Amino acid sequence: MSDTSTDTARRKAWMGQLAKAPHGRVAALLDQAVDRPAFTWLRAPEIGSTMVRGRAGGTGAPFNLGEMTITRCALTLADGTVGHAYLQGRRKSDAEAAALVDALMQTDLAATVESAVLAPLAEETKAAKAARAAKAAATKVDFFTMVRGED
Amino acid sequence: MYVAVKGGERAIENAHAWLAEERRGDPSVQELSLDQIREQLALAVNRVMAEGSLYDPDLAALAIKQARGDLIEAIFLIRAYRTTLPRFGASAPIDTGAMACDRRISATFKDLPGGQILGPTFDYTHRLLDFKLAADGEVPEAPMRAAEADDVPHVTDFLNREGLIEEAPQDDTPPPDLTREPLEMPADHALRLQALTRADEGFTLGLAYSTQRGYARNHAFVGELRIGSVPVELDIPELGFAVEIGEITVTECETVNQFKGSKTEPPQFTRGYGLVFGQTERKAISMALVDRALRWEELGEDFVGAPAQDTEFVLYHADNIQATGFLEHIKLPHYVDFQAELELVRKLRRDAGARDMQEAAE
């Protein structure tokens, strides 16, 4: 039971990571690491939208904020492993690469794919986020009190 | 007599061909690419995504190019495209408390956890034209400073601890969706927020300004304004769990408003809320002010007849695509309508003339 929930948490994490990678990046890393395995489409890449919700006051009842475009697909490897991808934007080739990585992560190639695709992606995402956070931090106001007359 | 008229196909075709040529402008000037629009006219792209109600910067850039920079026309194109997309469910509500903030300021507390982060703002610029931009200028990279990994809590949380501000208790009622059901009155809070977040920026700004000038005054402070990216999580039915499908940039404004108390509520601060796609600060603040004004009924305040308090007036006139559609249709042929009006006025004048003659004779 705990195994299943750890597996789910791990898969959830890598699917999120793949979805947020920049355009073309997953495919480039995947093709460097392995030859793409043969697969059949369970659901060919399709573009749609999802309604993004917010909460009133940030914490209250949900409301519909607006839609965002998304691409999804599902594929089956020769051994029957199924890979899924759901990601932001209209990016069919990225969805295909993400679904392949999702499938391969459930096979014997998991360790290879993890070190050659997921690890560099994590590094790159971390660096990009850190750079942005550092620019924001540089605009943080340091207040200081002027010497007052009555002292 | 009704006469059916056809024609104009050739004129229309030629008009569109000329439009394409004018859109391109002088061919000796380099053509604008979508990447340039997305990266360098980002705030126009954000407005089109917010009011088009579809988060996709590439599509918004295309719409702006196609519309020759007419943002309402671009929003129209995005709204039309949106209707062609199949809907794959709705996301979990985004958690703005977990935002990676580019900007976060409070006008009510100077020293607050997480600090005042100005971000890439026009505030404090001198609003003087910068002629350096007229020449191609390389921009140096912005300074960096080690970021603390602190939480950046919502300002309203501090006031909540003292019980000085009304709470926004969590509640998971599925919200109504005005893209699926026509907007009808009475509109609950969730429906009003959906209508306001996609409302015309100018209209929302004008109404918000009217509340500041005294029409349903509720004296708003910007408790907090934050801009940054948040992950979007979608439940995947075939997997049985939710995954993050991407990140979007949003602007959130929470106002803290004076409130003397009413028959039903104790004296406390009340809240207005604005949440808008993209970096869209003016719109988010305007939305929060109008949201607060529209809440008069649930707070037991008096209706003073101000436009910003009138839910029906606000929501039915806030959508620029509905407004422009109805407004601009009057330039299309109304030959038959007008013919009838013409006949009527002629008849009235004939009758009035006949009456005058008769009176003169008597």
Coordinates of C-alpha atoms in Angstrom, one line a residue:
Chain A
M1 CA 0.0 0.0 0.0
S2 CA 2.7 2.4 1.0
D3 CA 4.6 1.3 -2.1
T4 CA 1.7 2.3 -4.3
S5 CA 1.4 5.7 -2.8
T6 CA 5.1 6.3 -3.1
D7 CA 5.0 5.2 -6.7
T8 CA 2.0 7.6 -7.3
A9 CA 3.8 10.5 -5.6
R10 CA 6.9 9.9 -7.7
R11 CA 5.0 9.6 -11.0
K12 CA 3.0 12.7 -10.1
A13 CA 6.3 14.5 -9.5
W14 CA 7.9 13.5 -12.8
M15 CA 4.8 14.2 -14.9
G16 CA 4.7 17.7 -13.4
Q17 CA 8.3 18.2 -14.2
L18 CA 7.9 17.0 -17.8
A19 CA 4.8 19.3 -18.2
K20 CA 6.7 22.4 -17.1
A21 CA 9.9 21.8 -19.2
P22 CA 10.5 24.4 -21.9
H23 CA 9.4 23.6 -25.5
G24 CA 11.6 20.9 -27.1
R25 CA 13.8 20.2 -24.1
V26 CA 12.3 16.8 -23.0
A27 CA 12.7 15.5 -26.6
A28 CA 16.3 16.7 -26.9
L29 CA 17.3 15.1 -23.6
L30 CA 15.4 11.9 -24.4
D31 CA 17.0 11.5 -27.8
Q32 CA 20.4 12.0 -26.3
A33 CA 19.8 9.3 -23.7
V34 CA 18.1 6.5 -25.6
D35 CA 16.7 5.4 -28.9
R36 CA 13.0 6.1 -28.9
P37 CA 11.1 2.8 -28.4
A38 CA 8.3 1.7 -30.7
F39 CA 4.9 2.5 -29.4
T40 CA 1.3 2.7 -30.5
W41 CA -1.1 5.6 -29.7
L42 CA -3.7 4.9 -27.1
R43 CA -4.8 8.5 -27.6
A44 CA -3.0 10.6 -30.3
P45 CA -2.0 14.1 -29.1
E46 CA -5.0 16.3 -28.9
I47 CA -5.3 20.0 -28.0
G48 CA -8.0 21.3 -25.7
S49 CA -8.5 23.6 -22.8
T50 CA -9.0 23.3 -19.1
M51 CA -10.8 25.8 -16.9
V52 CA -8.5 27.3 -14.3
R53 CA -10.0 28.0 -11.0
G54 CA -9.1 30.5 -8.3
R55 CA -10.6 31.0 -4.8
A56 CA -12.5 34.2 -3.7
G57 CA -10.2 36.0 -1.3
G58 CA -7.4 33.5 -2.1
T59 CA -8.9 31.0 0.4
G60 CA -12.7 31.0 -0.1
A61 CA -15.1 29.4 -2.5
P62 CA -13.8 28.5 -6.0
F63 CA -14.6 30.6 -9.1
N64 CA -13.7 30.2 -12.8
L65 CA -10.7 32.3 -13.6
G66 CA -10.4 31.5 -17.3
E67 CA -9.2 28.7 -19.5
M68 CA -5.8 27.6 -20.6
T69 CA -4.8 25.5 -23.6
I70 CA -3.5 22.0 -22.9
T71 CA -2.3 19.1 -24.9
R72 CA -2.7 15.5 -23.9
C73 CA -1.8 12.1 -25.2
A74 CA -1.4 8.4 -24.1
L75 CA 0.7 5.7 -25.7
T76 CA 1.6 2.0 -25.2
L77 CA 5.1 0.5 -25.5
A78 CA 5.6 -2.9 -27.0
D79 CA 5.6 -4.5 -23.6
G80 CA 2.2 -2.9 -22.7
T81 CA 3.5 -0.1 -20.5
V82 CA 1.3 3.0 -20.8
G83 CA 2.6 6.5 -20.8
H84 CA 0.5 9.6 -20.3
A85 CA 1.1 13.3 -20.8
Y86 CA -0.9 16.4 -19.9
L87 CA 0.7 19.7 -20.4
Q88 CA 0.1 23.4 -20.9
G89 CA 0.0 24.9 -24.4
R90 CA -0.4 23.5 -27.9
R91 CA 2.6 21.3 -28.0
K92 CA 2.1 17.9 -29.6
S93 CA 5.7 16.9 -30.0
D94 CA 6.4 17.8 -26.3
A95 CA 3.4 15.8 -25.3
E96 CA 4.7 12.8 -27.2
A97 CA 8.2 13.1 -25.6
A98 CA 6.7 13.5 -22.1
A99 CA 4.5 10.4 -22.6
L100 CA 7.5 8.4 -23.7
V101 CA 9.5 9.4 -20.7
D102 CA 6.5 8.6 -18.5
A103 CA 6.3 5.1 -20.0
L104 CA 10.0 4.5 -19.9
M105 CA 10.1 5.5 -16.2
Q106 CA 7.9 2.5 -15.5
T107 CA 10.4 0.1 -17.3
D108 CA 13.9 -1.2 -16.7
L109 CA 15.2 1.9 -18.4
A110 CA 13.9 4.1 -15.5
A111 CA 17.4 4.7 -13.9
T112 CA 18.9 5.7 -17.3
V113 CA 16.0 8.1 -18.1
E114 CA 15.9 9.5 -14.6
S115 CA 19.6 10.5 -14.7
A116 CA 19.7 11.6 -18.4
V117 CA 16.3 13.4 -18.6
L118 CA 14.7 14.1 -15.3
A119 CA 17.8 15.1 -13.3
P120 CA 19.1 17.7 -15.8
L121 CA 15.5 19.0 -16.2
A122 CA 15.3 19.5 -12.4
E123 CA 18.7 21.3 -12.4
E124 CA 17.6 23.6 -15.2
T125 CA 14.3 24.4 -13.6
K126 CA 15.9 25.1 -10.3
A127 CA 18.5 27.4 -11.8
A128 CA 15.8 29.3 -13.8
K129 CA 13.6 29.7 -10.7
A130 CA 16.6 30.8 -8.6
A131 CA 17.6 33.4 -11.1
R132 CA 14.1 34.9 -11.1
A133 CA 13.8 34.8 -7.3
A134 CA 17.2 36.5 -7.0
K135 CA 16.1 39.3 -9.4
A136 CA 13.0 39.7 -7.3
A137 CA 15.0 39.7 -4.1
A138 CA 17.2 42.5 -5.5
T139 CA 14.0 44.7 -5.6
K140 CA 13.1 44.1 -2.0
V141 CA 12.9 47.4 -0.1
D142 CA 15.2 47.9 2.9
F143 CA 13.6 50.5 5.0
F144 CA 15.7 52.7 7.3
T145 CA 14.5 55.3 9.7
M146 CA 15.8 58.9 9.3
V147 CA 17.2 60.5 12.4
R148 CA 14.4 62.5 14.0
G149 CA 14.6 66.0 15.3
E150 CA 13.4 65.3 18.8
D151 CA 16.4 62.9 19.6
Chain B
M1 CA -42.3 46.6 -50.3
Y2 CA -39.3 44.5 -49.4
V3 CA -36.5 44.3 -51.9
A4 CA -33.9 41.6 -51.3
V5 CA -30.4 42.9 -52.2
K6 CA -27.3 41.0 -52.9
G7 CA -23.8 42.1 -53.8
G8 CA -20.7 43.4 -52.3
E9 CA -18.7 40.2 -52.6
R10 CA -16.0 41.7 -54.7
A11 CA -15.8 44.8 -52.6
I12 CA -15.5 42.7 -49.4
E13 CA -12.8 40.5 -50.9
N14 CA -10.8 43.5 -52.1
A15 CA -11.2 45.2 -48.7
H16 CA -9.8 42.2 -47.0
A17 CA -6.9 42.0 -49.4
W18 CA -6.1 45.7 -48.7
L19 CA -6.4 45.0 -45.0
A20 CA -3.8 42.3 -45.3
E21 CA -1.5 44.7 -47.1
E22 CA -2.0 47.6 -44.6
R23 CA -1.5 45.1 -41.8
R24 CA 2.0 44.3 -43.2
G25 CA 2.7 48.0 -43.6
D26 CA 5.8 49.2 -45.5
P27 CA 7.5 46.0 -46.8
S28 CA 10.9 47.6 -46.5
V29 CA 10.4 47.5 -42.7
Q30 CA 11.1 44.2 -41.1
E31 CA 8.1 42.1 -40.3
L32 CA 7.1 41.6 -36.6
S33 CA 7.4 38.0 -35.4
L34 CA 5.1 36.4 -32.8
D35 CA 8.1 35.8 -30.6
Q36 CA 8.9 39.5 -30.6
I37 CA 5.3 40.4 -29.7
R38 CA 5.1 37.7 -26.9
E39 CA 8.5 38.8 -25.4
Q40 CA 8.4 42.6 -26.0
L41 CA 4.8 43.5 -25.8
A42 CA 4.1 41.2 -22.9
L43 CA 1.6 43.4 -21.2
A44 CA -0.6 43.6 -24.3
V45 CA -0.3 39.8 -24.5
N46 CA -1.4 39.6 -20.9
R47 CA -4.4 41.8 -21.4
V48 CA -5.5 39.8 -24.4
M49 CA -5.2 36.5 -22.4
A50 CA -7.1 38.0 -19.4
E51 CA -10.0 39.4 -21.3
G52 CA -9.9 36.7 -24.0
S53 CA -10.2 34.4 -21.0
L54 CA -7.6 31.9 -22.5
Y55 CA -4.1 31.6 -21.2
D56 CA -1.8 31.0 -24.2
P57 CA 0.8 33.7 -24.8
D58 CA 1.6 32.5 -28.4
L59 CA -2.1 32.6 -29.4
A60 CA -2.5 36.1 -27.9
A61 CA 0.6 37.3 -29.8
L62 CA -0.9 35.9 -33.0
A63 CA -4.2 37.6 -32.3
I64 CA -2.4 41.0 -31.6
K65 CA -0.6 40.7 -34.9
Q66 CA -3.7 39.7 -36.9
A67 CA -5.7 42.6 -35.2
R68 CA -3.0 45.1 -36.1
G69 CA -2.6 45.9 -32.4
D70 CA -6.3 46.5 -31.8
L71 CA -6.6 44.7 -28.4
I72 CA -10.3 44.4 -28.4
E73 CA -10.3 42.8 -31.8
A74 CA -7.5 40.5 -30.6
I75 CA -9.6 39.5 -27.6
F76 CA -12.5 38.8 -30.0
L77 CA -10.2 36.5 -32.0
I78 CA -9.2 34.6 -28.8
R79 CA -12.8 34.3 -27.6
A80 CA -13.8 32.8 -31.0
Y81 CA -10.9 30.4 -31.0
R82 CA -11.6 29.3 -27.4
T83 CA -15.0 28.1 -28.4
T84 CA -13.5 25.6 -30.8
L85 CA -11.5 23.8 -28.1
P86 CA -12.8 20.7 -26.3
R87 CA -12.7 21.1 -22.6
F88 CA -10.7 18.6 -20.6
G89 CA -12.0 19.3 -17.1
A90 CA -11.3 22.1 -14.6
S91 CA -8.2 22.6 -12.5
A92 CA -7.9 22.4 -8.8
P93 CA -8.2 26.0 -7.5
I94 CA -4.7 27.7 -7.8
D95 CA -3.0 28.4 -4.5
T96 CA -1.9 32.0 -4.6
G97 CA -0.3 31.6 -1.2
A98 CA 2.3 29.4 -2.8
M99 CA 3.1 31.9 -5.6
A100 CA 6.7 32.4 -6.7
C101 CA 6.4 36.2 -6.4
D102 CA 8.0 38.6 -8.9
R103 CA 6.3 41.4 -7.1
R104 CA 4.6 41.7 -3.8
I105 CA 3.7 44.9 -2.1
S106 CA 1.4 46.1 0.7
A107 CA 0.2 49.6 1.2
T108 CA -1.0 48.7 4.7
F109 CA 2.0 47.1 6.4
K110 CA 5.5 48.4 6.0
D111 CA 7.3 45.5 7.7
L112 CA 5.6 42.3 6.7
P113 CA 7.0 38.7 6.5
G114 CA 8.5 38.2 3.0
G115 CA 9.0 42.0 2.6
Q116 CA 8.0 44.5 0.0
I117 CA 9.2 43.2 -3.3
L118 CA 8.9 45.9 -6.1
G119 CA 9.5 43.6 -9.1
P120 CA 9.6 44.8 -12.7
T121 CA 7.3 47.9 -12.2
F122 CA 6.6 51.2 -13.9
D123 CA 6.1 52.7 -10.4
Y124 CA 8.8 55.3 -9.5
T125 CA 9.8 55.8 -13.2
H126 CA 9.7 59.4 -14.3
R127 CA 7.3 58.8 -17.2
L128 CA 9.8 60.6 -19.5
L129 CA 10.2 59.2 -23.0
D130 CA 13.4 57.1 -23.1
F131 CA 15.0 57.9 -26.5
K132 CA 17.6 55.2 -25.8
L133 CA 14.9 52.7 -26.7
A134 CA 14.5 54.3 -30.1
A135 CA 18.0 53.1 -30.9
D136 CA 18.7 49.3 -30.6
G137 CA 20.0 49.0 -27.0
E138 CA 21.4 46.0 -25.3
V139 CA 20.0 45.8 -21.8
P140 CA 22.4 44.8 -19.0
E141 CA 21.1 41.9 -16.9
A142 CA 19.1 43.0 -13.8
P143 CA 20.9 42.8 -10.5
M144 CA 20.5 39.8 -8.3
R145 CA 20.5 39.2 -4.6
A146 CA 20.4 36.0 -2.6
A147 CA 16.7 35.2 -2.2
E148 CA 15.6 33.9 1.2
A149 CA 13.4 30.8 1.0
D150 CA 10.8 32.4 3.3
D151 CA 7.1 32.0 2.9
V152 CA 5.3 35.0 1.6
P153 CA 2.0 34.8 3.5
H154 CA -1.1 36.7 2.5
V155 CA -1.4 40.0 4.4
T156 CA -5.0 39.3 5.3
D157 CA -3.8 36.3 7.4
F158 CA -2.3 38.8 9.9
L159 CA -5.5 40.7 10.3
N160 CA -7.4 37.5 10.5
R161 CA -5.4 36.5 13.6
E162 CA -6.9 39.5 15.4
G163 CA -10.3 38.9 14.0
L164 CA -10.3 42.4 12.5
I165 CA -11.1 41.3 9.0
E166 CA -13.9 39.2 7.7
E167 CA -12.7 35.7 6.8
A168 CA -13.0 34.0 3.4
P169 CA -13.7 30.4 4.7
Q170 CA -12.8 27.6 2.4
D171 CA -15.8 26.0 0.6
D172 CA -15.8 23.6 -2.3
T173 CA -19.0 24.3 -4.0
P174 CA -18.5 23.9 -7.7
P175 CA -18.7 27.4 -9.2
P176 CA -21.2 28.4 -12.0
D177 CA -19.6 29.0 -15.4
L178 CA -20.8 31.8 -17.6
T179 CA -19.2 30.2 -20.6
R180 CA -21.6 27.3 -20.3
E181 CA -24.7 28.9 -18.8
P182 CA -25.9 32.4 -19.8
L183 CA -25.2 35.0 -17.2
E184 CA -28.3 35.5 -15.2
M185 CA -29.3 37.6 -12.2
P186 CA -29.0 37.3 -9.3
A187 CA -25.3 36.5 -9.8
D188 CA -23.5 34.9 -6.8
H189 CA -20.0 35.9 -5.8
A190 CA -18.2 33.2 -7.9
L191 CA -20.1 34.3 -11.0
R192 CA -19.4 38.0 -10.4
L193 CA -15.7 37.2 -10.0
Q194 CA -15.6 35.2 -13.2
A195 CA -17.4 38.1 -15.1
L196 CA -15.0 40.7 -13.6
T197 CA -11.8 38.9 -14.3
R198 CA -12.6 38.8 -18.0
A199 CA -14.2 42.3 -18.0
D200 CA -12.9 45.2 -20.0
E201 CA -10.0 46.9 -18.3
G202 CA -11.2 50.4 -19.1
F203 CA -14.8 49.8 -17.9
T204 CA -13.6 48.2 -14.7
L205 CA -11.1 51.0 -14.1
G206 CA -13.8 53.6 -14.6
L207 CA -16.2 52.0 -12.2
A208 CA -13.4 51.4 -9.6
Y209 CA -12.5 55.1 -9.9
S210 CA -16.1 56.1 -9.4
T211 CA -16.1 54.3 -6.0
Q212 CA -13.0 56.2 -5.0
R213 CA -14.6 59.5 -5.9
G214 CA -17.6 58.9 -3.7
Y215 CA -20.1 56.8 -5.7
A216 CA -20.5 53.9 -3.1
R217 CA -17.3 54.9 -1.4
N218 CA -15.8 52.0 0.6
H219 CA -12.3 53.4 1.2
A220 CA -10.0 50.7 -0.1
F221 CA -6.4 50.1 0.9
V222 CA -4.3 47.8 -1.2
G223 CA -3.7 45.2 1.6
E224 CA -1.6 43.3 -0.9
L225 CA -0.8 43.1 -4.5
R226 CA 1.2 40.2 -5.8
I227 CA 2.3 39.1 -9.2
G228 CA 4.1 35.8 -10.0
S229 CA 3.7 32.2 -11.2
V230 CA 1.6 29.5 -9.7
P231 CA 1.4 25.8 -10.7
V232 CA -1.9 24.6 -12.2
E233 CA -3.0 21.1 -11.1
L234 CA -5.5 19.0 -13.0
D235 CA -7.1 15.8 -11.9
I236 CA -6.5 13.1 -14.5
P237 CA -9.4 10.6 -14.3
E238 CA -7.6 7.8 -16.2
L239 CA -4.7 7.9 -13.7
G240 CA -6.7 8.5 -10.5
F241 CA -4.5 11.4 -9.3
A242 CA -3.8 15.0 -10.1
V243 CA -0.7 16.3 -11.9
E244 CA 0.7 19.7 -12.4
I245 CA 0.2 20.6 -16.1
G246 CA 2.0 23.9 -16.2
E247 CA 2.5 27.3 -14.6
I248 CA 0.7 30.5 -15.2
T249 CA 1.4 34.1 -14.2
V250 CA -1.4 35.8 -12.3
T251 CA -1.9 39.1 -10.5
E252 CA -3.8 39.1 -7.3
C253 CA -5.0 42.1 -5.4
E254 CA -6.6 42.0 -1.9
T255 CA -8.1 45.2 -0.7
V256 CA -8.8 46.0 3.0
N257 CA -11.9 48.2 3.3
Q258 CA -13.2 50.3 6.0
F259 CA -16.5 49.0 7.4
K260 CA -18.4 50.5 10.3
G261 CA -20.5 47.5 10.7
S262 CA -24.1 46.9 9.8
K263 CA -27.3 45.3 11.2
T264 CA -25.7 41.9 10.6
E265 CA -22.0 42.4 10.8
P266 CA -19.7 43.8 13.6
P267 CA -17.3 46.7 12.8
Q268 CA -14.3 45.2 11.0
F269 CA -12.4 45.4 7.8
T270 CA -14.0 43.9 4.8
R271 CA -12.3 42.6 1.6
G272 CA -12.4 43.1 -2.1
Y273 CA -10.7 40.6 -4.3
G274 CA -9.1 40.7 -7.7
L275 CA -7.3 37.9 -9.6
V276 CA -6.4 38.2 -13.2
F277 CA -4.3 36.2 -15.7
G278 CA -0.9 37.7 -16.4
Q279 CA 0.9 40.8 -15.1
T280 CA -2.2 43.0 -15.1
E281 CA -2.0 45.2 -12.1
R282 CA -4.4 48.0 -13.0
K283 CA -7.1 45.5 -13.8
A284 CA -6.6 43.4 -10.7
I285 CA -6.8 46.5 -8.4
S286 CA -9.9 47.7 -10.3
M287 CA -11.5 44.3 -10.0
A288 CA -11.0 44.3 -6.2
L289 CA -12.6 47.7 -5.8
V290 CA -15.6 46.8 -7.9
D291 CA -15.9 43.3 -6.3
R292 CA -16.1 45.1 -2.9
A293 CA -18.7 47.6 -4.1
L294 CA -20.9 44.8 -5.4
R295 CA -20.9 43.0 -2.0
W296 CA -23.1 45.7 -0.4
E297 CA -26.1 43.4 -0.1
E298 CA -24.3 40.5 1.7
L299 CA -22.7 43.0 4.1
G300 CA -26.0 44.6 4.9
E301 CA -24.9 48.0 3.5
D302 CA -27.4 50.5 1.9
F303 CA -27.9 50.6 -1.8
V304 CA -27.0 54.3 -2.5
G305 CA -27.8 54.0 -6.2
A306 CA -24.2 54.1 -7.4
P307 CA -23.4 52.4 -10.7
A308 CA -20.7 50.2 -9.1
Q309 CA -23.2 48.7 -6.7
D310 CA -25.6 47.7 -9.4
T311 CA -24.7 44.1 -10.2
E312 CA -26.9 43.9 -13.3
F313 CA -25.6 47.1 -14.7
V314 CA -21.9 46.2 -14.0
L315 CA -22.0 42.6 -15.2
Y316 CA -24.1 43.2 -18.3
H317 CA -21.9 46.0 -19.6
A318 CA -18.4 44.8 -18.5
D319 CA -17.8 42.4 -21.4
N320 CA -16.1 44.3 -24.2
I321 CA -16.9 41.6 -26.8
Q322 CA -20.6 41.7 -26.1
A323 CA -20.4 45.5 -26.0
T324 CA -18.4 46.0 -29.2
G325 CA -20.5 43.4 -31.0
F326 CA -23.7 45.3 -30.3
L327 CA -22.2 48.7 -30.7
E328 CA -20.5 47.9 -34.0
H329 CA -23.4 46.1 -35.5
I330 CA -25.2 49.5 -36.0
K331 CA -22.8 50.3 -38.8
L332 CA -23.9 47.3 -40.8
P333 CA -26.7 47.8 -43.4
H334 CA -30.0 48.8 -41.8
Y335 CA -31.5 50.0 -45.1
V336 CA -35.0 48.4 -44.5
D337 CA -35.2 49.6 -40.8
F338 CA -34.2 53.1 -41.8
Q339 CA -36.6 53.1 -44.8
A340 CA -39.5 52.4 -42.3
E341 CA -38.3 55.3 -40.1
L342 CA -38.1 57.6 -43.1
E343 CA -41.7 56.7 -44.1
L344 CA -42.9 57.3 -40.6
V345 CA -41.2 60.8 -40.2
R346 CA -42.5 61.8 -43.6
K347 CA -46.1 60.8 -42.7
L348 CA -45.9 62.6 -39.3
R349 CA -44.7 65.8 -41.1
R350 CA -47.5 65.5 -43.7
D351 CA -50.1 65.0 -40.9
A352 CA -48.7 68.0 -38.9
G353 CA -48.7 70.1 -42.1
A354 CA -52.3 69.2 -42.8
R355 CA -53.3 70.1 -39.2
D356 CA -51.6 73.5 -39.5
M357 CA -53.4 74.3 -42.7
Q358 CA -56.7 73.3 -41.2
E359 CA -56.0 75.5 -38.1
A360 CA -55.0 78.4 -40.3
A361 CA -58.3 78.0 -42.3
E362 CA -60.4 78.0 -39.1

